[in-house]
Short mmCIF file of C-alpha atoms in Angstrom, two decimals:
data_model
loop_
_atom_site.label_atom_id
_atom_site.label_comp_id
_atom_site.label_asym_id
_atom_site.label_seq_id
_atom_site.Cartn_x
_atom_site.Cartn_y
_atom_site.Cartn_z
CA UNK A 7 -21.13 7.51 -37.93
CA UNK A 8 -21.18 4.51 -35.59
CA UNK A 9 -17.74 3.00 -36.21
CA UNK A 10 -16.90 -0.68 -35.77
CA UNK A 11 -14.03 0.16 -33.43
CA UNK A 12 -13.83 -1.00 -29.79
CA UNK A 13 -13.97 1.80 -27.23
CA UNK A 14 -10.91 0.34 -25.51
CA UNK A 15 -8.73 1.26 -28.49
CA UNK A 16 -10.03 4.84 -28.39
CA UNK A 17 -9.74 5.53 -24.65
CA UNK A 18 -6.21 4.13 -24.33
CA UNK A 19 -4.83 7.10 -26.29
CA UNK A 20 -5.38 9.38 -23.28
CA UNK A 21 -5.20 6.78 -20.49
CA UNK A 22 -3.55 7.83 -17.20
CA UNK A 23 -2.15 6.10 -14.13
CA UNK A 24 -4.76 7.76 -11.93
CA UNK A 25 -7.57 6.34 -14.06
CA UNK A 26 -5.92 2.89 -13.99
CA UNK A 27 -6.11 2.87 -10.18
CA UNK A 28 -9.79 3.91 -10.28
CA UNK A 29 -10.57 1.22 -12.87
CA UNK A 30 -8.85 -1.48 -10.80
CA UNK A 31 -10.77 -0.51 -7.64
CA UNK A 32 -14.07 -0.37 -9.56
CA UNK A 33 -13.37 -3.71 -11.25
CA UNK A 34 -12.71 -5.47 -7.93
CA UNK A 35 -15.85 -4.02 -6.32
CA UNK A 36 -18.01 -5.02 -9.30
CA UNK A 37 -16.53 -8.55 -9.18
CA UNK A 38 -17.57 -8.87 -5.52
CA UNK A 39 -21.08 -7.74 -6.49
CA UNK A 40 -21.14 -10.09 -9.49
CA UNK A 41 -20.08 -13.16 -7.49
CA UNK A 42 -23.38 -13.95 -5.68
CA UNK A 43 -25.48 -12.70 -8.59
CA UNK A 44 -23.66 -14.92 -11.11
CA UNK A 45 -24.14 -17.98 -8.88
CA UNK A 46 -27.80 -17.16 -8.20
CA UNK A 47 -28.62 -16.51 -11.84
CA UNK A 48 -26.86 -19.70 -12.93
CA UNK A 49 -28.97 -21.74 -10.50
CA UNK A 50 -32.13 -19.97 -11.66
CA UNK A 51 -31.14 -20.92 -15.21
CA UNK A 52 -30.98 -24.60 -14.35
CA UNK A 53 -27.19 -24.96 -14.62
CA UNK A 54 -24.35 -25.33 -12.13
CA UNK A 55 -23.15 -22.39 -9.99
CA UNK A 56 -19.68 -22.29 -11.56
CA UNK A 57 -21.22 -21.79 -14.99
CA UNK A 58 -22.47 -18.40 -13.89
CA UNK A 59 -18.89 -17.41 -13.06
CA UNK A 60 -17.63 -18.86 -16.36
CA UNK A 61 -20.09 -16.57 -18.12
CA UNK A 62 -19.06 -13.48 -16.17
CA UNK A 63 -15.38 -14.26 -16.72
CA UNK A 64 -15.33 -15.13 -20.44
CA UNK A 65 -18.19 -13.03 -21.77
CA UNK A 66 -17.36 -10.19 -19.37
CA UNK A 67 -13.76 -10.06 -20.59
CA UNK A 68 -14.55 -10.29 -24.32
CA UNK A 69 -17.38 -7.75 -24.21
CA UNK A 70 -15.27 -5.25 -22.25
CA UNK A 71 -12.31 -5.77 -24.59
CA UNK A 72 -14.30 -5.42 -27.83
CA UNK A 73 -17.37 -3.45 -26.69
CA UNK A 74 -18.69 -0.14 -27.90
CA UNK A 75 -19.22 1.25 -24.40
CA UNK A 76 -16.63 2.69 -22.03
CA UNK A 77 -18.12 1.19 -18.88
CA UNK A 78 -20.40 -1.73 -19.82
CA UNK A 79 -20.15 -4.76 -17.49
CA UNK A 80 -21.49 -7.96 -18.99
CA UNK A 81 -22.43 -11.32 -17.55
CA UNK A 82 -25.46 -13.51 -16.83
CA UNK A 83 -28.63 -11.51 -16.26
CA UNK A 84 -32.09 -12.22 -14.91
CA UNK A 85 -33.67 -11.64 -18.32
CA UNK A 86 -32.13 -14.88 -19.61
CA UNK A 87 -32.88 -17.09 -16.60
CA UNK A 88 -36.27 -18.43 -17.65
CA UNK A 89 -35.25 -18.77 -21.31
CA UNK A 90 -32.08 -20.70 -20.44
CA UNK A 91 -33.91 -22.90 -17.93
CA UNK A 92 -36.47 -23.81 -20.57
CA UNK A 93 -33.82 -24.67 -23.18
CA UNK A 94 -31.81 -26.76 -20.70
CA UNK A 95 -34.92 -28.63 -19.57
CA UNK A 96 -36.13 -29.41 -23.08
CA UNK A 97 -32.94 -29.65 -25.15
CA UNK A 98 -30.16 -30.13 -22.59
CA UNK A 99 -26.82 -28.35 -22.36
CA UNK A 100 -25.84 -29.25 -25.96
CA UNK A 101 -28.94 -27.45 -27.18
CA UNK A 102 -28.16 -24.40 -25.03
CA UNK A 103 -24.56 -24.25 -26.27
CA UNK A 104 -25.60 -24.37 -29.92
CA UNK A 105 -28.42 -21.84 -29.38
CA UNK A 106 -25.99 -19.44 -27.67
CA UNK A 107 -23.40 -19.78 -30.44
CA UNK A 108 -26.06 -19.16 -33.10
CA UNK A 109 -27.28 -16.15 -31.10
CA UNK A 110 -23.71 -14.85 -31.04
CA UNK A 111 -23.45 -15.18 -34.82
CA UNK A 112 -26.77 -13.36 -35.25
CA UNK A 113 -25.55 -10.53 -32.98
CA UNK A 114 -22.31 -10.20 -34.94
CA UNK A 115 -24.24 -9.99 -38.21
CA UNK A 116 -26.58 -7.40 -36.68
CA UNK A 117 -23.56 -5.27 -35.79
CA UNK A 118 -21.80 -5.71 -39.15
CA UNK A 119 -24.95 -4.75 -41.04
CA UNK A 120 -25.39 -1.76 -38.71
CA UNK A 121 -28.72 -2.81 -37.22
CA UNK A 122 -27.92 -1.37 -33.80
CA UNK A 123 -30.18 1.61 -34.40
CA UNK A 124 -33.16 -0.64 -35.24
CA UNK A 125 -33.52 -1.64 -31.59
CA UNK A 126 -35.16 1.73 -30.95
CA UNK A 127 -38.14 0.58 -33.00
CA UNK A 128 -39.13 -1.94 -30.33
CA UNK A 129 -41.86 -0.12 -28.37
CA UNK A 130 -41.32 0.82 -24.75
CA UNK A 131 -44.57 -0.94 -23.87
CA UNK A 132 -43.15 -4.26 -25.10
CA UNK A 133 -39.84 -3.96 -23.23
CA UNK A 134 -41.69 -2.93 -20.07
CA UNK A 135 -44.22 -5.74 -20.47
CA UNK A 136 -41.77 -8.58 -21.00
CA UNK A 137 -39.37 -7.27 -18.35
CA UNK A 138 -42.17 -7.29 -15.77
CA UNK A 139 -43.21 -10.74 -17.00
CA UNK A 140 -39.67 -12.10 -16.63
CA UNK A 141 -39.55 -10.71 -13.08
CA UNK A 142 -42.73 -12.61 -12.21
CA UNK A 143 -41.38 -15.86 -13.70
CA UNK A 144 -38.15 -15.49 -11.70
CA UNK A 145 -40.08 -14.89 -8.49
CA UNK A 146 -42.36 -17.88 -9.08
CA UNK A 147 -39.35 -20.06 -9.92
CA UNK A 148 -37.78 -19.34 -6.52
CA UNK A 149 -40.83 -20.07 -4.35
CA UNK A 150 -39.79 -23.73 -4.10
CA UNK A 151 -36.34 -22.99 -2.63
CA UNK A 152 -37.52 -20.07 -0.49
CA UNK A 153 -40.10 -22.28 1.25
CA UNK A 154 -37.90 -25.38 1.26
CA UNK A 155 -40.46 -27.36 -0.73
CA UNK A 156 -39.44 -30.71 -2.24
CA UNK A 157 -41.16 -31.96 -5.39
CA UNK A 158 -42.04 -35.50 -4.31
CA UNK A 159 -44.49 -36.36 -7.08
CA UNK A 160 -41.99 -36.42 -9.94
CA UNK A 161 -42.79 -32.94 -11.24
CA UNK A 162 -40.22 -31.24 -13.45
CA UNK A 163 -42.03 -28.00 -14.24
CA UNK A 164 -40.72 -25.68 -16.96
CA UNK A 165 -43.51 -23.16 -17.55
CA UNK A 166 -44.50 -20.67 -14.86
CA UNK A 167 -48.03 -22.02 -14.46
CA UNK A 168 -46.63 -25.54 -14.07
CA UNK A 169 -44.30 -24.30 -11.32
CA UNK A 170 -47.19 -22.73 -9.43
CA UNK A 171 -49.15 -25.98 -9.66
CA UNK A 172 -46.13 -28.02 -8.51
CA UNK A 173 -45.61 -25.76 -5.48
CA UNK A 174 -49.30 -26.04 -4.59
CA UNK A 175 -49.26 -29.85 -4.95
CA UNK A 176 -46.22 -30.19 -2.64
CA UNK A 177 -47.09 -27.72 0.11
CA UNK A 178 -47.06 -30.61 2.57
CA UNK A 179 -43.22 -30.53 2.35
CA UNK A 180 -43.08 -26.90 3.51
CA UNK A 181 -39.91 -26.23 5.59
CA UNK A 182 -40.28 -23.44 8.15
CA UNK A 183 -36.52 -23.34 8.79
CA UNK A 184 -35.91 -22.53 5.13
CA UNK A 185 -38.46 -19.72 5.32
CA UNK A 186 -36.73 -18.28 8.42
CA UNK A 187 -33.35 -18.25 6.64
CA UNK A 188 -34.93 -16.77 3.52
CA UNK A 189 -36.77 -14.03 5.42
CA UNK A 190 -33.69 -13.00 7.41
CA UNK A 191 -31.62 -12.80 4.22
CA UNK A 192 -34.40 -10.90 2.45
CA UNK A 193 -34.55 -8.40 5.32
CA UNK A 194 -30.77 -7.87 5.07
CA UNK A 195 -31.03 -7.33 1.31
CA UNK A 196 -33.71 -4.68 1.85
CA UNK A 197 -32.25 -2.85 4.86
CA UNK A 198 -28.47 -3.13 4.35
CA UNK A 199 -28.14 -0.85 1.27
CA UNK A 200 -29.83 1.94 3.22
CA UNK A 201 -27.22 1.70 5.99
CA UNK A 202 -23.94 0.76 4.30
CA UNK A 203 -24.03 0.78 0.50
CA UNK A 204 -20.31 0.17 -0.17
CA UNK A 205 -20.39 -3.47 0.98
CA UNK A 206 -22.74 -5.52 -1.26
CA UNK A 207 -25.86 -6.57 0.63
CA UNK A 208 -25.94 -9.90 -1.22
CA UNK A 209 -22.50 -10.79 0.17
CA UNK A 210 -23.65 -10.02 3.73
CA UNK A 211 -26.83 -12.05 3.18
CA UNK A 212 -24.77 -15.05 2.03
CA UNK A 213 -22.47 -14.86 5.08
CA UNK A 214 -25.42 -14.54 7.47
CA UNK A 215 -27.30 -17.37 5.73
CA UNK A 216 -24.29 -19.69 5.95
CA UNK A 217 -23.80 -18.75 9.60
CA UNK A 218 -27.42 -19.47 10.53
CA UNK A 219 -27.45 -22.90 8.87
CA UNK A 220 -24.05 -24.00 10.21
CA UNK A 221 -24.27 -22.62 13.76
CA UNK A 222 -27.86 -23.66 14.46
CA UNK A 223 -27.63 -26.88 12.43
CA UNK A 224 -30.74 -25.97 10.47
CA UNK A 225 -32.17 -28.54 8.08
CA UNK A 226 -32.01 -26.39 4.97
CA UNK A 227 -30.78 -27.34 1.50
CA UNK A 228 -27.50 -25.71 0.45
CA UNK A 229 -25.95 -25.45 -3.00
CA UNK A 230 -23.66 -28.36 -2.11
CA UNK A 231 -26.66 -30.57 -1.33
CA UNK A 232 -28.10 -30.11 -4.82
CA UNK A 233 -25.12 -29.36 -7.07
CA UNK A 234 -21.54 -30.45 -7.55
CA UNK A 235 -19.16 -27.55 -7.02
CA UNK A 236 -16.12 -27.12 -9.26
CA UNK A 237 -13.34 -24.56 -8.94
CA UNK A 238 -11.65 -25.57 -12.18
CA UNK A 239 -11.01 -22.90 -14.81
CA UNK A 240 -13.27 -22.70 -17.88
CA UNK A 241 -12.23 -25.33 -20.45
CA UNK A 242 -12.75 -25.07 -24.19
CA UNK A 243 -15.33 -27.51 -25.56
CA UNK A 244 -16.44 -27.70 -29.18
CA UNK A 245 -20.07 -28.83 -29.45
CA UNK A 246 -21.28 -31.32 -32.03
CA UNK A 247 -23.37 -29.49 -34.59
CA UNK A 248 -26.17 -31.15 -36.52
CA UNK A 249 -28.70 -29.70 -38.90
CA UNK A 250 -31.56 -31.14 -36.85
CA UNK A 251 -30.33 -29.48 -33.64
CA UNK A 252 -29.69 -26.14 -35.39
CA UNK A 253 -33.21 -26.20 -36.82
CA UNK A 254 -34.65 -27.04 -33.40
CA UNK A 255 -32.87 -24.31 -31.43
CA UNK A 256 -32.90 -21.54 -34.07
CA UNK A 257 -36.03 -19.83 -32.61
CA UNK A 258 -34.33 -19.86 -29.17
CA UNK A 259 -31.19 -18.40 -30.74
CA UNK A 260 -33.15 -15.48 -32.20
CA UNK A 261 -34.80 -14.88 -28.82
CA UNK A 262 -31.43 -14.83 -27.06
CA UNK A 263 -29.95 -12.52 -29.72
CA UNK A 264 -32.83 -10.03 -29.66
CA UNK A 265 -32.95 -9.97 -25.87
CA UNK A 266 -29.16 -9.59 -25.61
CA UNK A 267 -29.26 -6.72 -28.08
CA UNK A 268 -32.09 -4.94 -26.26
CA UNK A 269 -30.62 -5.42 -22.78
CA UNK A 270 -27.06 -4.45 -23.74
CA UNK A 271 -28.04 -1.33 -25.70
CA UNK A 272 -30.43 -0.20 -22.95
CA UNK A 273 -27.59 -0.61 -20.48
CA UNK A 274 -25.31 1.41 -22.76
CA UNK A 275 -27.85 4.24 -22.95
CA UNK A 276 -28.13 4.32 -19.14
CA UNK A 277 -24.33 4.34 -18.83
CA UNK A 278 -24.01 7.15 -21.40
CA UNK A 279 -26.29 9.37 -19.33
CA UNK A 280 -24.17 8.68 -16.22
CA UNK A 281 -20.76 9.54 -17.74
CA UNK A 282 -21.82 11.94 -20.51
CA UNK A 283 -20.48 9.66 -23.24
CA UNK A 284 -21.82 8.02 -26.42
CA UNK A 285 -21.57 4.32 -27.10
CA UNK A 286 -21.06 2.63 -30.47
CA UNK A 287 -24.15 0.46 -30.80
CA UNK A 288 -23.00 -1.68 -33.73
CA UNK A 289 -19.62 -2.41 -32.17
CA UNK A 290 -21.42 -3.32 -28.95
CA UNK A 291 -23.56 -5.84 -30.84
CA UNK A 292 -20.46 -7.42 -32.40
CA UNK A 293 -18.85 -7.64 -28.96
CA UNK A 294 -22.01 -9.18 -27.48
CA UNK A 295 -21.92 -11.77 -30.25
CA UNK A 296 -18.27 -12.65 -29.68
CA UNK A 297 -18.84 -12.71 -25.91
CA UNK A 298 -21.75 -15.13 -26.18
CA UNK A 299 -19.87 -17.44 -28.53
CA UNK A 300 -16.90 -17.40 -26.16
CA UNK A 301 -19.13 -18.05 -23.16
CA UNK A 302 -20.77 -21.05 -24.85
CA UNK A 303 -17.44 -22.55 -25.92
CA UNK A 304 -16.06 -22.27 -22.38
CA UNK A 305 -19.01 -23.74 -20.48
CA UNK A 306 -20.99 -20.58 -19.84
CA UNK A 307 -24.53 -19.44 -20.58
CA UNK A 308 -25.92 -16.44 -22.54
CA UNK A 309 -24.68 -13.04 -21.39
CA UNK A 310 -25.51 -9.42 -21.98
CA UNK A 311 -24.89 -5.99 -20.48
CA UNK A 312 -25.98 -5.83 -16.85
CA UNK A 313 -27.44 -2.45 -15.94
CA UNK A 314 -26.97 -2.81 -12.16
CA UNK A 315 -23.33 -3.93 -12.42
CA UNK A 316 -22.61 -1.27 -15.04
CA UNK A 317 -24.06 1.42 -12.75
CA UNK A 318 -21.96 0.09 -9.83
CA UNK A 319 -18.89 0.32 -12.04
CA UNK A 320 -19.59 3.96 -12.85
CA UNK A 321 -20.38 4.87 -9.22
CA UNK A 322 -17.05 3.42 -8.07
CA UNK A 323 -14.92 5.36 -10.56
CA UNK A 324 -14.74 3.00 -13.56
CA UNK A 325 -14.46 5.00 -16.79
CA UNK A 326 -12.83 2.65 -19.30
CA UNK A 327 -13.18 -1.00 -20.40
CA UNK A 328 -10.15 -1.80 -18.19
CA UNK A 329 -12.55 -1.93 -15.21
CA UNK A 330 -14.57 -4.67 -16.92
CA UNK A 331 -11.40 -6.63 -17.70
CA UNK A 332 -10.26 -6.33 -14.06
CA UNK A 333 -13.72 -7.56 -12.98
CA UNK A 334 -13.22 -10.74 -15.05
CA UNK A 335 -9.69 -11.35 -13.78
CA UNK A 336 -10.84 -10.90 -10.16
CA UNK A 337 -13.60 -13.45 -10.72
CA UNK A 338 -10.99 -15.95 -11.98
CA UNK A 339 -9.13 -15.63 -8.69
CA UNK A 340 -12.37 -15.95 -6.71
CA UNK A 341 -13.33 -19.04 -8.72
CA UNK A 342 -10.06 -20.82 -7.99
CA UNK A 343 -9.75 -19.84 -4.31
CA UNK A 344 -13.28 -19.40 -2.91
CA UNK A 345 -15.59 -21.47 -5.11
CA UNK A 346 -15.53 -24.62 -2.86
CA UNK A 347 -17.07 -22.52 -0.07
CA UNK A 348 -20.10 -21.79 -2.30
CA UNK A 349 -21.34 -25.27 -1.36
CA UNK A 350 -22.34 -23.87 2.05
CA UNK A 351 -24.68 -21.18 0.63
CA UNK A 352 -28.31 -21.97 1.59
CA UNK A 353 -30.80 -22.20 -1.25
CA UNK A 354 -33.29 -19.84 0.52
CA UNK A 355 -30.53 -17.21 0.48
CA UNK A 356 -30.16 -17.62 -3.28
CA UNK A 357 -33.95 -17.35 -3.59
CA UNK A 358 -33.96 -14.16 -1.51
CA UNK A 359 -31.27 -12.61 -3.74
CA UNK A 360 -33.31 -13.47 -6.82
CA UNK A 361 -36.45 -12.01 -5.23
CA UNK A 362 -34.62 -8.68 -4.98
CA UNK A 363 -33.33 -9.05 -8.55
CA UNK A 364 -36.90 -9.68 -9.72
CA UNK A 365 -38.20 -6.67 -7.78
CA UNK A 366 -35.50 -4.38 -9.18
CA UNK A 367 -36.19 -5.43 -12.75
CA UNK A 368 -40.01 -5.59 -12.59
CA UNK A 369 -40.39 -1.83 -13.20
CA UNK A 370 -43.74 -1.77 -11.46
CA UNK A 371 -43.76 2.02 -11.23
CA UNK A 372 -43.35 2.56 -15.01
CA UNK A 373 -45.85 -0.28 -15.55
CA UNK A 374 -48.51 1.35 -13.36
CA UNK A 375 -47.74 4.78 -14.86
CA UNK A 376 -48.30 3.42 -18.37
CA UNK A 377 -51.58 1.79 -17.36
CA UNK A 378 -52.78 5.12 -15.93
CA UNK A 379 -51.58 7.47 -18.66
CA UNK A 380 -50.94 5.63 -21.96
CA UNK A 381 -53.43 5.38 -24.83
CA UNK A 382 -55.66 2.29 -24.72
CA UNK A 383 -53.83 0.64 -27.62
CA UNK A 384 -50.49 0.91 -25.79
CA UNK A 385 -52.04 -0.49 -22.60
CA UNK A 386 -53.30 -3.48 -24.60
CA UNK A 387 -49.79 -4.15 -25.96
CA UNK A 388 -48.27 -3.78 -22.48
CA UNK A 389 -50.70 -6.15 -20.75
CA UNK A 390 -50.74 -8.74 -23.55
CA UNK A 391 -46.92 -8.86 -23.64
CA UNK A 392 -46.79 -9.21 -19.85
CA UNK A 393 -49.40 -11.99 -19.71
CA UNK A 394 -47.89 -13.95 -22.61
CA UNK A 395 -44.43 -13.76 -21.03
CA UNK A 396 -45.76 -15.25 -17.81
CA UNK A 397 -48.17 -17.81 -19.29
CA UNK A 398 -46.15 -18.89 -22.33
CA UNK A 399 -42.63 -17.59 -23.08
CA UNK A 400 -40.67 -14.63 -24.35
CA UNK A 401 -40.71 -15.77 -28.00
CA UNK A 402 -44.51 -15.72 -28.11
CA UNK A 403 -44.69 -12.51 -26.05
CA UNK A 404 -42.31 -10.46 -28.22
CA UNK A 405 -43.72 -11.85 -31.48
CA UNK A 406 -47.36 -11.22 -30.62
CA UNK A 407 -46.50 -7.91 -28.92
CA UNK A 408 -44.69 -6.58 -32.00
CA UNK A 409 -47.47 -7.68 -34.38
CA UNK A 410 -50.12 -6.17 -32.13
CA UNK A 411 -48.15 -2.93 -31.70
CA UNK A 412 -47.68 -2.60 -35.47
CA UNK A 413 -51.34 -3.28 -36.21
CA UNK A 414 -52.53 -0.79 -33.59
CA UNK A 415 -50.01 1.80 -34.78
CA UNK A 416 -51.20 1.42 -38.38
CA UNK A 417 -54.77 1.79 -37.22
CA UNK A 418 -53.84 4.95 -35.34
CA UNK A 419 -52.02 6.34 -38.39
CA UNK A 420 -54.95 5.50 -40.65
CA UNK A 421 -57.20 7.49 -38.33
CA UNK A 422 -54.83 10.45 -38.66
CA UNK A 423 -55.02 10.37 -42.47
CA UNK A 424 -57.92 12.35 -43.89
CA UNK A 425 -59.29 12.86 -47.41
CA UNK A 426 -61.47 15.94 -47.78
CA UNK A 427 -63.06 17.70 -50.70
CA UNK A 428 -63.04 21.47 -50.92
CA UNK A 429 -66.49 22.94 -50.48
CA UNK A 430 -67.92 25.31 -53.06
CA UNK A 431 -69.00 28.59 -51.48
CA UNK A 432 -70.71 31.41 -53.38
CA UNK A 433 -69.14 34.86 -53.04
CA UNK A 434 -72.49 36.09 -51.77
CA UNK A 435 -72.26 33.68 -48.82
CA UNK A 436 -68.94 35.13 -47.64
CA UNK A 437 -68.20 38.41 -49.47
CA UNK A 438 -65.48 39.53 -47.04
CA UNK A 439 -63.35 36.34 -47.18
CA UNK A 440 -59.83 36.78 -48.52
CA UNK A 441 -58.67 33.20 -47.83
CA UNK A 442 -61.12 31.45 -50.17
CA UNK A 443 -59.90 30.76 -53.66
CA UNK A 444 -62.00 30.97 -56.79
CA UNK A 445 -62.50 27.45 -58.17
CA UNK A 446 -64.47 26.91 -61.36
CA UNK A 447 -67.36 24.45 -61.16
CA UNK A 448 -65.58 22.07 -63.57
CA UNK A 449 -62.62 21.77 -61.16
CA UNK A 450 -62.72 19.53 -58.08
CA UNK A 451 -60.09 19.82 -55.33
CA UNK A 452 -59.34 17.10 -52.77
CA UNK A 453 -56.84 17.54 -49.94
CA UNK A 454 -55.06 14.56 -48.34
CA UNK A 455 -53.49 14.87 -44.87
CA UNK A 456 -51.30 12.17 -43.30
CA UNK A 457 -49.26 9.24 -44.61
CA UNK A 458 -50.67 7.37 -47.59
CA UNK A 459 -50.09 3.66 -46.97
CA UNK A 460 -51.92 0.37 -47.44
CA UNK A 461 -54.07 1.02 -44.37
CA UNK A 462 -55.74 4.03 -46.03
CA UNK A 463 -55.18 3.31 -49.73
CA UNK A 464 -58.81 2.18 -50.04
CA UNK A 465 -59.96 5.76 -49.41
CA UNK A 466 -58.54 7.04 -52.69
CA UNK A 467 -61.29 5.35 -54.76
CA UNK A 468 -63.76 7.38 -52.66
CA UNK A 469 -62.75 10.44 -54.69
CA UNK A 470 -65.74 11.18 -56.87
CA UNK A 471 -65.85 12.74 -60.34
CA UNK A 472 -68.99 14.57 -61.41
CA UNK A 473 -70.31 14.56 -64.98
CA UNK A 474 -69.26 18.18 -65.41
CA UNK A 475 -65.77 17.71 -63.86
CA UNK A 476 -62.92 18.42 -66.28
CA UNK A 477 -59.99 18.79 -63.83
CA UNK A 478 -59.26 16.94 -60.60
CA UNK A 479 -56.65 18.43 -58.24
CA UNK A 480 -55.15 16.33 -55.42
CA UNK A 481 -53.45 18.56 -52.85
CA UNK A 482 -50.68 16.54 -51.11
CA UNK A 483 -48.77 19.10 -49.05
CA UNK A 484 -49.57 17.20 -45.81
CA UNK A 485 -48.60 13.76 -47.15
CA UNK A 486 -45.12 12.94 -45.74
CA UNK A 487 -44.85 9.42 -47.19
CA UNK A 488 -46.52 7.02 -49.59
CA UNK A 489 -46.21 3.29 -50.21
CA UNK A 490 -46.81 0.93 -53.15
CA UNK A 491 -50.44 0.23 -52.22
CA UNK A 492 -51.30 3.93 -52.25
CA UNK A 493 -49.42 4.41 -55.53
CA UNK A 494 -51.46 1.59 -57.02
CA UNK A 495 -54.66 3.33 -55.90
CA UNK A 496 -53.46 6.62 -57.42
CA UNK A 497 -52.79 4.78 -60.68
CA UNK A 498 -56.34 3.43 -60.63
CA UNK A 499 -57.60 6.99 -60.02
CA UNK A 500 -55.51 8.25 -62.95
CA UNK A 501 -57.02 5.60 -65.27
CA UNK A 502 -60.50 6.50 -64.06
CA UNK A 503 -59.83 10.17 -64.82
CA UNK A 504 -58.46 9.35 -68.26
CA UNK A 505 -61.50 7.21 -69.12
CA UNK A 506 -63.80 10.11 -68.16
CA UNK A 507 -61.80 12.79 -69.95
CA UNK A 508 -60.63 14.39 -66.68
CA UNK A 509 -57.12 15.83 -66.23
CA UNK A 510 -55.42 14.80 -62.95
CA UNK A 511 -53.20 17.41 -61.26
CA UNK A 512 -51.05 16.78 -58.18
CA UNK A 513 -50.23 19.78 -55.99
CA UNK A 514 -47.30 20.18 -53.59
CA UNK A 515 -45.96 16.61 -53.67
CA UNK A 516 -43.30 16.14 -50.96
CA UNK A 517 -39.88 14.57 -51.51
CA UNK A 518 -40.55 10.92 -50.57
CA UNK A 519 -43.91 10.66 -52.37
CA UNK A 520 -42.43 12.34 -55.46
CA UNK A 521 -39.49 9.91 -55.55
CA UNK A 522 -41.90 6.94 -55.21
CA UNK A 523 -44.18 8.25 -57.98
CA UNK A 524 -41.20 8.81 -60.28
CA UNK A 525 -39.92 5.29 -59.62
CA UNK A 526 -43.35 3.93 -60.54
CA UNK A 527 -43.35 6.23 -63.64
CA UNK A 528 -46.75 7.58 -62.66
CA UNK A 529 -45.33 11.10 -62.97
CA UNK A 530 -44.67 10.43 -66.68
CA UNK A 531 -48.29 9.41 -67.21
CA UNK A 532 -49.67 12.41 -65.33
CA UNK A 533 -47.26 14.75 -67.12
CA UNK A 534 -44.66 17.13 -65.74
CA UNK A 535 -46.90 20.11 -66.44
CA UNK A 536 -49.56 18.63 -64.12
CA UNK A 537 -47.21 18.34 -61.14
CA UNK A 538 -47.52 21.76 -59.50
CA UNK A 539 -45.51 23.23 -56.64
CA UNK A 540 -48.49 24.69 -54.77
CA UNK A 541 -52.26 25.01 -54.95
CA UNK A 542 -52.27 28.41 -56.69
CA UNK A 543 -50.13 27.00 -59.48
CA UNK A 544 -52.45 23.98 -59.69
CA UNK A 545 -55.55 26.22 -59.97
CA UNK A 546 -53.83 28.30 -62.63
CA UNK A 547 -53.01 25.13 -64.55
CA UNK A 548 -56.66 24.03 -64.22
CA UNK A 549 -57.93 27.32 -65.72
CA UNK A 550 -55.44 26.94 -68.53
CA UNK A 551 -56.84 23.45 -69.30
CA UNK A 552 -60.43 24.71 -69.21
CA UNK A 553 -59.64 27.56 -71.62
CA UNK A 554 -57.97 25.17 -74.05
CA UNK A 555 -61.09 22.95 -73.81
CA UNK A 556 -63.33 25.96 -74.66
CA UNK A 557 -61.19 26.89 -77.66
CA UNK A 558 -61.51 23.45 -79.20
#
């Protein structure tokens, strides 16, 4: 059973000094990796650079302390960037804070009510589609800074299409120096990991970018030119709640909660495979909820499990939540000591880092593989989710994607369900057959294969009764499940049989259908004696009924 108990409390029972040293080293390395990413993702989200660190510090600490994974590292992620930017642009920081707190409450409730396992019912095509879509929106959102473009016509684009139009309308402000800085940093980010993986490529790119701008006096925007830098510690702030604001941001809160749940549990699954462990999904959801509430109250943005940082933690020896706690503490020290120097980071460098983030998360190989190999219905769900994520937003994409996936799945299941009548064959036609059963002319046998649900319930009325039919047998050995719509159709069939003086017999009814029929009391109407274990018993019961009819 998935217990609501933090992993930290379990692993500390056998904790050693040697593992403490490994966790400290891993935590420090992950903090160095998280530093540029947290700043870049904060800027992509439309908030200040320090708010990215606040998120990694507060949410990272709380999620490691309370989480259901041994090695999960949490913080701001690329998946939230476009969502957060949209909320900030339309509803301001107060709206984002309230949406994040509500999302945290939703996540806690999901964990308490043990809904962690329900995440697996979100199709792979949907997660792949919206992840690729988010990657495209991040890339488009960074074109402005990468090319040094200034929006001179008063544009404040929010949607991806609007951003493309704004970039096109302001191409006359193109800055070649910004492109040079961006390209050099992008080259470092691509080549460096292949040469020296232990030192984060993003850190090297930042140092080189700063050096180029300062030494050569290049006219390129830096973080300090566009944002005020603060190295103050996160301060507690209680937002002002109002019913109107809660109502307005509730859809955003559900989006944040669902995305946080998906991202964090996917990260946990990846981490489990790396360390041969098993996470506690419901405890992880509770921790994600607490972490997001804490982040919002201390000036941060939505957070979730970060797969790349979690993998880096594992690769560097982290095996317990202590590594995640050390990562947060290290970021506090970096915030206080080094944050003022973040003002010198060129914006094209930030854009280059986010280009790599977008590429790493776009999953183009799985996307192409699905397009080549998946059934047509799955390809439709994949492409529709991707397009809607780019053109509209994640709320529309996930909602439409889930509805479409469910409808196509039900259609597929309805195609798998068949209703066939046994054919009458004379012994003279096949005298050597030993598999054919003798069925009197007054007995009709229908066999149903597949789930009986509302999508196929309309087929049951297709069962025909001849004038000479006295017994109707429905063979249900291949029916794994039945729903209320199908039960209602069976009831209608029973009434039709009764009106025509035909006895209805059900053969080999499986556990779930039998329980549903009993709950509906249809079994009482049909009669216990007409519920047979197998077809031979049903045929024997039919002959018994025919004999009793003859003796009347």
